[in-house]
């Protein structure tokens, strides 16, 4: 009898814990959940220098620091004097840098990438170069990355970013496969049935599957950081000379790429079905993929009432950076307040349920103890 009561009590406690966990993702497609809730992981920009920095170098580092402090880009900045003692991680980074002239700006991936958690010594730098204003601009923003953000914020679910091989026939075949299959999938794939409280910002009636294709040349000088960060993301990817298609979604999240002969209908469909399906795992790091380095203040642009064309114009060259207005309209404030009320209502319901479950556990435990005590007495 004692064992039965104890096991029953334990099961009830486990049940109460399970019931207290809200499953926010039940009806939200992966691409939308990522846009609303997953924050891009920061790239680490390490500035290696020897003993001292010039006044100009300090100004350039200040420019990077301002982007980090203002959350204008998903970066962290760390100056390192190579004459001082380094920890093992930093020493591994420095040894991997093959540029003699200092200061050197090395851009490293977030710890979490396609294959899970990696140490700095296991992956190469996404890119490294001299510390110049031009190179900083190349790191922080580019026309293709700006357009990727614009499309996703305007409702495109997944952007297939095709890095061309340079072989016109292969590139044309890959583009055709992506365009043809995307058009078919937009009509054939049905999104999960929406539940209003699952969404933070979007009017659920406006949600639809929208796919697009963008091309970028491997030799585009404005996109060197983007191309290097994608093609250096694994040893296998670095050696591929075929066209490579990267599915980009959310806040610049990249899913497993398709390369060469794998850019075919069944592979494209499998990728889109996953990204358009319900987000079963709400923790970003437990989902495969990597984040792009982007200078976008996503939080103020996700709401559907903002004009993306006005707030995030196309980037024509390297002169401009993202400058998002801080003052939002009353309409946006109203929507945000409405969403807060919905979220508060959901949390209140969960709180009430948890209180009831706790009371049941306490009552059951007290009853079990009473029976056991009287029996032994």
Coordinates of C-alpha atoms in Angstrom, one line a residue:
X1 CA 0.0 0.0 0.0
X2 CA 2.8 2.3 0.9
X3 CA 4.6 1.8 -2.5
X4 CA 1.3 2.4 -4.4
X5 CA 0.7 5.6 -2.6
X6 CA 4.2 6.9 -3.1
X7 CA 4.2 6.0 -6.8
X8 CA 0.8 7.6 -7.3
X9 CA 2.0 10.8 -5.6
X10 CA 5.1 10.9 -7.7
X11 CA 3.1 10.4 -10.9
X12 CA 0.8 13.2 -9.9
X13 CA 3.7 15.5 -9.2
X14 CA 5.2 14.7 -12.6
X15 CA 1.8 15.3 -14.3
X16 CA 1.5 18.7 -12.6
X17 CA 5.0 19.7 -13.8
X18 CA 4.2 18.6 -17.4
X19 CA 0.9 20.5 -17.3
X20 CA 2.5 23.7 -16.1
X21 CA 4.6 23.9 -19.3
X22 CA 2.8 26.0 -22.0
X23 CA 3.1 24.6 -25.5
X24 CA 3.1 27.9 -27.4
X25 CA 4.2 26.4 -30.7
X26 CA 1.3 24.1 -31.4
X27 CA 0.0 25.9 -34.4
X28 CA 2.8 28.3 -35.4
X29 CA 4.9 27.3 -38.5
X30 CA 8.6 27.1 -37.9
X31 CA 9.3 30.1 -40.1
X32 CA 6.9 32.3 -38.2
X33 CA 7.9 31.1 -34.8
X34 CA 11.5 31.9 -35.6
X35 CA 10.6 35.4 -36.8
X36 CA 8.6 36.2 -33.7
X37 CA 10.6 34.5 -31.0
X38 CA 14.1 33.4 -31.9
X39 CA 16.8 35.9 -31.3
X40 CA 19.9 35.8 -33.6
X41 CA 23.0 34.5 -31.9
X42 CA 25.9 37.0 -31.9
X43 CA 29.0 36.7 -34.0
X44 CA 32.2 37.5 -32.2
X45 CA 34.4 40.1 -33.8
X46 CA 37.9 39.8 -32.3
X47 CA 40.4 42.7 -33.0
X48 CA 44.0 41.5 -32.7
X49 CA 46.5 44.2 -32.2
X50 CA 50.0 44.6 -30.8
X51 CA 50.6 46.8 -27.7
X52 CA 48.6 49.8 -28.7
X53 CA 45.9 51.1 -31.2
X54 CA 46.0 54.3 -33.2
X55 CA 43.4 57.0 -32.8
X56 CA 41.8 55.9 -36.1
X57 CA 41.7 52.3 -35.0
X58 CA 40.0 53.2 -31.7
X59 CA 37.3 55.1 -33.7
X60 CA 36.7 52.1 -35.9
X61 CA 36.3 49.9 -32.8
X62 CA 34.0 52.4 -31.3
X63 CA 31.8 52.1 -34.4
X64 CA 31.6 48.4 -33.9
X65 CA 30.9 48.9 -30.2
X66 CA 28.0 51.2 -30.9
X67 CA 26.4 48.6 -33.1
X68 CA 26.8 46.0 -30.3
X69 CA 25.5 48.3 -27.5
X70 CA 22.6 49.6 -29.6
X71 CA 21.7 46.1 -30.7
X72 CA 21.9 47.2 -34.3
X73 CA 23.7 44.0 -35.2
X74 CA 24.1 40.6 -33.7
X75 CA 27.7 41.0 -32.7
X76 CA 30.1 41.1 -29.8
X77 CA 33.4 43.0 -30.0
X78 CA 36.6 42.0 -28.2
X79 CA 40.0 43.7 -28.7
X80 CA 42.9 41.5 -27.9
X81 CA 46.5 42.5 -27.4
X82 CA 48.6 39.6 -28.7
X83 CA 51.6 40.6 -26.4
X84 CA 49.5 39.6 -23.4
X85 CA 48.7 36.2 -22.1
X86 CA 45.6 34.7 -23.8
X87 CA 43.3 32.0 -22.7
X88 CA 43.1 28.7 -24.7
X89 CA 40.1 29.8 -26.8
X90 CA 41.6 33.1 -27.7
X91 CA 45.0 31.5 -28.5
X92 CA 43.3 29.1 -30.8
X93 CA 41.6 32.0 -32.6
X94 CA 44.8 33.9 -33.0
X95 CA 46.6 30.8 -34.4
X96 CA 43.9 30.3 -37.0
X97 CA 44.3 33.9 -38.3
X98 CA 46.7 33.9 -41.3
X99 CA 47.2 37.7 -41.7
X100 CA 50.4 39.3 -40.6
X101 CA 49.6 42.9 -40.7
X102 CA 47.9 44.2 -37.5
X103 CA 45.3 45.1 -36.4
X104 CA 43.3 42.2 -37.8
X105 CA 39.5 41.9 -37.5
X106 CA 38.4 38.3 -37.3
X107 CA 34.7 37.4 -37.5
X108 CA 33.8 34.2 -35.7
X109 CA 30.5 32.2 -35.8
X110 CA 28.3 31.9 -32.7
X111 CA 29.2 28.8 -30.7
X112 CA 26.1 27.1 -31.9
X113 CA 26.1 26.2 -35.6
X114 CA 24.7 23.4 -37.9
X115 CA 26.3 20.6 -36.0
X116 CA 25.5 21.7 -32.5
X117 CA 28.0 23.2 -30.0
X118 CA 31.5 23.8 -31.4
X119 CA 34.6 25.3 -29.8
X120 CA 36.3 28.1 -31.6
X121 CA 39.2 25.9 -32.5
X122 CA 36.9 23.5 -34.4
X123 CA 35.6 26.0 -36.9
X124 CA 37.4 28.6 -39.0
X125 CA 36.7 32.3 -38.9
X126 CA 33.8 33.3 -41.1
X127 CA 36.1 36.0 -42.4
X128 CA 39.1 38.0 -41.4
X129 CA 40.6 41.2 -42.8
X130 CA 42.4 44.4 -41.9
X131 CA 40.6 46.8 -39.6
X132 CA 39.4 49.4 -42.0
X133 CA 36.1 51.4 -42.3
X134 CA 35.4 49.7 -45.6
X135 CA 35.8 46.2 -44.1
X136 CA 33.6 47.1 -41.2
X137 CA 30.8 48.1 -43.5
X138 CA 31.3 44.9 -45.4
X139 CA 30.8 43.0 -42.2
X140 CA 27.8 44.9 -40.8
X141 CA 25.6 45.2 -43.9
X142 CA 25.2 44.4 -47.5
X143 CA 22.5 44.7 -50.3
X144 CA 21.6 41.0 -50.3
X145 CA 21.3 40.7 -46.5
X146 CA 19.2 43.9 -46.5
X147 CA 16.9 42.4 -49.1
X148 CA 16.7 39.1 -47.3
X149 CA 15.5 41.0 -44.2
X150 CA 13.0 43.1 -46.2
X151 CA 11.4 40.0 -47.8
X152 CA 11.1 38.1 -44.6
X153 CA 9.6 41.1 -42.8
X154 CA 7.2 41.7 -45.6
X155 CA 5.8 38.2 -45.3
X156 CA 8.0 35.9 -47.3
X157 CA 8.2 32.6 -45.4
X158 CA 11.4 31.2 -46.8
X159 CA 14.0 32.8 -49.1
X160 CA 16.1 30.4 -51.1
X161 CA 19.5 32.1 -51.3
X162 CA 21.3 30.6 -54.3
X163 CA 25.1 31.0 -54.3
X164 CA 26.0 30.6 -57.9
X165 CA 28.9 28.3 -59.0
X166 CA 29.9 30.3 -62.0
X167 CA 28.7 27.6 -64.4
X168 CA 25.8 29.2 -66.2
X169 CA 24.1 26.0 -67.1
X170 CA 24.3 24.6 -63.6
X171 CA 23.2 27.8 -62.0
X172 CA 20.2 28.2 -64.4
X173 CA 19.1 24.6 -63.7
X174 CA 19.3 25.1 -59.9
X175 CA 17.4 28.4 -60.2
X176 CA 14.7 26.8 -62.3
X177 CA 14.2 23.9 -59.9
X178 CA 13.9 26.3 -57.0
X179 CA 11.4 28.6 -58.8
X180 CA 9.3 25.8 -60.2
X181 CA 9.0 23.8 -57.0
X182 CA 8.5 26.9 -54.9
X183 CA 5.5 27.9 -57.0
X184 CA 4.0 24.4 -56.7
X185 CA 4.6 24.2 -52.9
X186 CA 2.9 27.6 -52.3
X187 CA -0.3 26.1 -53.6
X188 CA 0.0 22.5 -52.2
X189 CA 1.3 22.9 -48.7
X190 CA -1.2 23.8 -46.0
X191 CA -0.1 25.6 -42.9
X192 CA -1.1 24.4 -39.4
X193 CA -4.6 25.5 -38.3
X194 CA -3.9 28.8 -36.4
X195 CA -4.7 29.3 -32.7
X196 CA -4.9 33.0 -31.9
X197 CA -3.0 33.0 -28.7
X198 CA 0.0 31.3 -30.3
X199 CA 0.9 34.4 -32.2
X200 CA 2.5 37.5 -30.8
X201 CA 2.2 40.0 -33.6
X202 CA 0.6 38.7 -36.8
X203 CA -3.0 38.7 -37.8
X204 CA -3.4 35.0 -38.2
X205 CA -5.7 35.5 -41.2
X206 CA -2.9 37.1 -43.2
X207 CA -0.5 34.2 -42.7
X208 CA 0.3 32.3 -45.8
X209 CA 3.2 30.3 -47.3
X210 CA 5.3 32.5 -49.5
X211 CA 8.6 31.4 -51.1
X212 CA 11.2 33.3 -53.1
X213 CA 14.5 32.8 -54.7
X214 CA 17.5 35.2 -54.6
X215 CA 20.8 34.8 -56.4
X216 CA 24.3 36.0 -55.4
X217 CA 27.6 35.6 -57.2
X218 CA 30.5 34.1 -55.3
X219 CA 32.7 36.9 -56.6
X220 CA 30.4 39.8 -55.5
X221 CA 32.7 42.1 -53.5
X222 CA 29.8 43.6 -51.5
X223 CA 28.7 40.2 -50.3
X224 CA 32.1 38.8 -49.2
X225 CA 31.1 38.4 -45.5
X226 CA 27.8 36.7 -46.4
X227 CA 29.4 34.3 -48.9
X228 CA 32.3 33.5 -46.6
X229 CA 30.1 32.9 -43.6
X230 CA 27.9 30.5 -45.5
X231 CA 30.6 28.6 -47.4
X232 CA 33.0 28.4 -44.4
X233 CA 30.3 27.1 -42.1
X234 CA 31.6 23.5 -42.5
X235 CA 34.7 21.8 -44.0
X236 CA 32.5 20.0 -46.5
X237 CA 30.7 23.2 -47.6
X238 CA 34.0 25.0 -48.1
X239 CA 35.1 22.6 -50.9
X240 CA 31.8 22.5 -52.8
X241 CA 32.1 24.2 -56.2
X242 CA 28.5 23.5 -57.3
X243 CA 25.6 25.9 -56.9
X244 CA 24.4 25.9 -53.3
X245 CA 20.8 26.9 -52.1
X246 CA 20.5 28.1 -48.5
X247 CA 16.9 28.3 -47.1
X248 CA 16.7 31.5 -45.0
X249 CA 13.8 32.3 -42.7
X250 CA 13.0 34.0 -39.4
X251 CA 15.5 36.7 -38.4
X252 CA 18.1 35.5 -40.8
X253 CA 18.2 31.8 -39.7
X254 CA 19.7 29.4 -42.2
X255 CA 18.6 25.8 -42.5
X256 CA 20.5 22.9 -44.1
X257 CA 21.6 23.9 -47.6
X258 CA 21.1 21.9 -50.8
X259 CA 24.0 21.6 -53.2
X260 CA 24.4 20.6 -56.8
X261 CA 22.3 17.6 -57.8
X262 CA 20.5 17.8 -54.4
X263 CA 18.7 20.9 -55.6
X264 CA 15.8 18.8 -56.8
X265 CA 12.0 18.8 -56.2
X266 CA 11.8 16.1 -53.4
X267 CA 14.7 17.8 -51.4
X268 CA 13.2 21.2 -51.8
X269 CA 9.8 19.9 -50.7
X270 CA 11.2 18.2 -47.6
X271 CA 12.9 21.4 -46.5
X272 CA 9.8 23.6 -47.0
X273 CA 7.5 21.1 -45.3
X274 CA 9.6 21.2 -42.2
X275 CA 9.9 25.0 -42.1
X276 CA 6.1 25.4 -42.8
X277 CA 5.1 22.7 -40.3
X278 CA 4.3 23.3 -36.6
X279 CA 7.3 24.3 -34.5
X280 CA 7.5 21.2 -32.3
X281 CA 10.7 22.5 -30.5
X282 CA 10.5 26.1 -29.2
X283 CA 14.1 26.3 -28.2
X284 CA 16.2 27.7 -31.1
X285 CA 19.4 25.9 -30.2
X286 CA 17.7 22.5 -30.3
X287 CA 16.8 23.1 -34.0
X288 CA 19.4 22.7 -36.7
X289 CA 20.7 25.9 -38.4
X290 CA 22.8 29.0 -38.1
X291 CA 22.2 32.7 -37.9
X292 CA 23.4 35.3 -40.4
X293 CA 25.2 38.4 -39.2
X294 CA 22.7 41.2 -40.0
X295 CA 22.4 44.8 -39.0
X296 CA 18.6 44.8 -38.4
X297 CA 16.7 45.9 -35.3
X298 CA 14.1 43.2 -35.7
X299 CA 12.0 44.0 -32.7
X300 CA 10.6 47.3 -34.0
X301 CA 10.0 45.9 -37.5
X302 CA 8.1 42.6 -37.0
X303 CA 4.7 44.2 -36.4
X304 CA 2.7 44.2 -39.6
X305 CA 1.6 47.9 -39.3
X306 CA 5.1 49.3 -40.0
X307 CA 6.1 50.2 -43.5
X308 CA 9.1 48.0 -44.3
X309 CA 9.8 49.9 -47.5
X310 CA 10.0 53.1 -45.5
X311 CA 11.8 51.9 -42.4
X312 CA 14.2 49.5 -44.2
X313 CA 15.0 50.8 -47.7
X314 CA 17.1 48.7 -50.1
X315 CA 20.8 49.1 -49.6
X316 CA 22.4 50.2 -52.9
X317 CA 26.0 50.2 -51.7
X318 CA 28.3 50.3 -48.7
X319 CA 27.6 53.9 -47.6
X320 CA 24.5 53.4 -45.6
X321 CA 23.7 51.5 -42.4
X322 CA 20.3 50.5 -41.0
X323 CA 18.8 53.4 -39.1
X324 CA 15.5 52.4 -37.8
X325 CA 13.3 55.1 -36.3
X326 CA 12.6 54.7 -32.6
X327 CA 9.3 56.5 -32.6
X328 CA 6.4 54.2 -33.5
X329 CA 2.9 55.1 -34.5
X330 CA 0.0 55.0 -32.1
X331 CA -1.4 52.1 -34.3
X332 CA 1.7 50.1 -33.6
X333 CA 1.5 50.8 -29.9
X334 CA -2.1 49.8 -29.9
X335 CA -1.2 46.4 -31.5
X336 CA 1.6 45.8 -29.1
X337 CA -0.6 46.6 -26.1
X338 CA -3.3 44.2 -27.5
X339 CA -0.7 41.5 -27.9
X340 CA 0.5 42.1 -24.3
X341 CA -3.1 41.6 -23.1
X342 CA -3.4 38.3 -25.0
X343 CA -0.1 37.1 -23.6
X344 CA -1.2 38.1 -20.1
X345 CA -4.5 36.3 -20.5
X346 CA -2.7 33.1 -21.6
X347 CA -0.3 33.4 -18.7
X348 CA -3.2 33.9 -16.3
X349 CA -4.9 30.7 -17.5
X350 CA -1.7 28.8 -17.0
X351 CA -1.3 30.2 -13.5
X352 CA -4.8 29.2 -12.5
X353 CA -4.3 25.7 -13.8
X354 CA -1.0 25.4 -12.0
X355 CA -2.6 26.5 -8.7
X356 CA -5.4 24.0 -9.0
X357 CA -2.8 21.2 -9.8
X358 CA -0.7 22.2 -6.8
X359 CA -3.7 22.1 -4.5
X360 CA -4.6 18.6 -5.9
X361 CA -1.1 17.4 -5.2
X362 CA -1.1 18.7 -1.7
X363 CA -4.5 17.2 -0.9
X364 CA -3.5 13.8 -2.4
X365 CA -0.1 13.8 -0.5
X366 CA -1.9 14.7 2.8
X367 CA -4.4 11.9 2.2
X368 CA -1.7 9.4 1.4
X369 CA 0.3 10.4 4.5
X370 CA -2.9 10.2 6.7
X371 CA -3.7 6.6 5.5
X372 CA -0.1 5.5 5.9
X373 CA 0.2 7.0 9.4
X374 CA -3.0 5.5 10.7
X375 CA -2.1 2.1 9.2
X376 CA 1.2 2.0 11.0
X377 CA -0.2 3.4 14.2

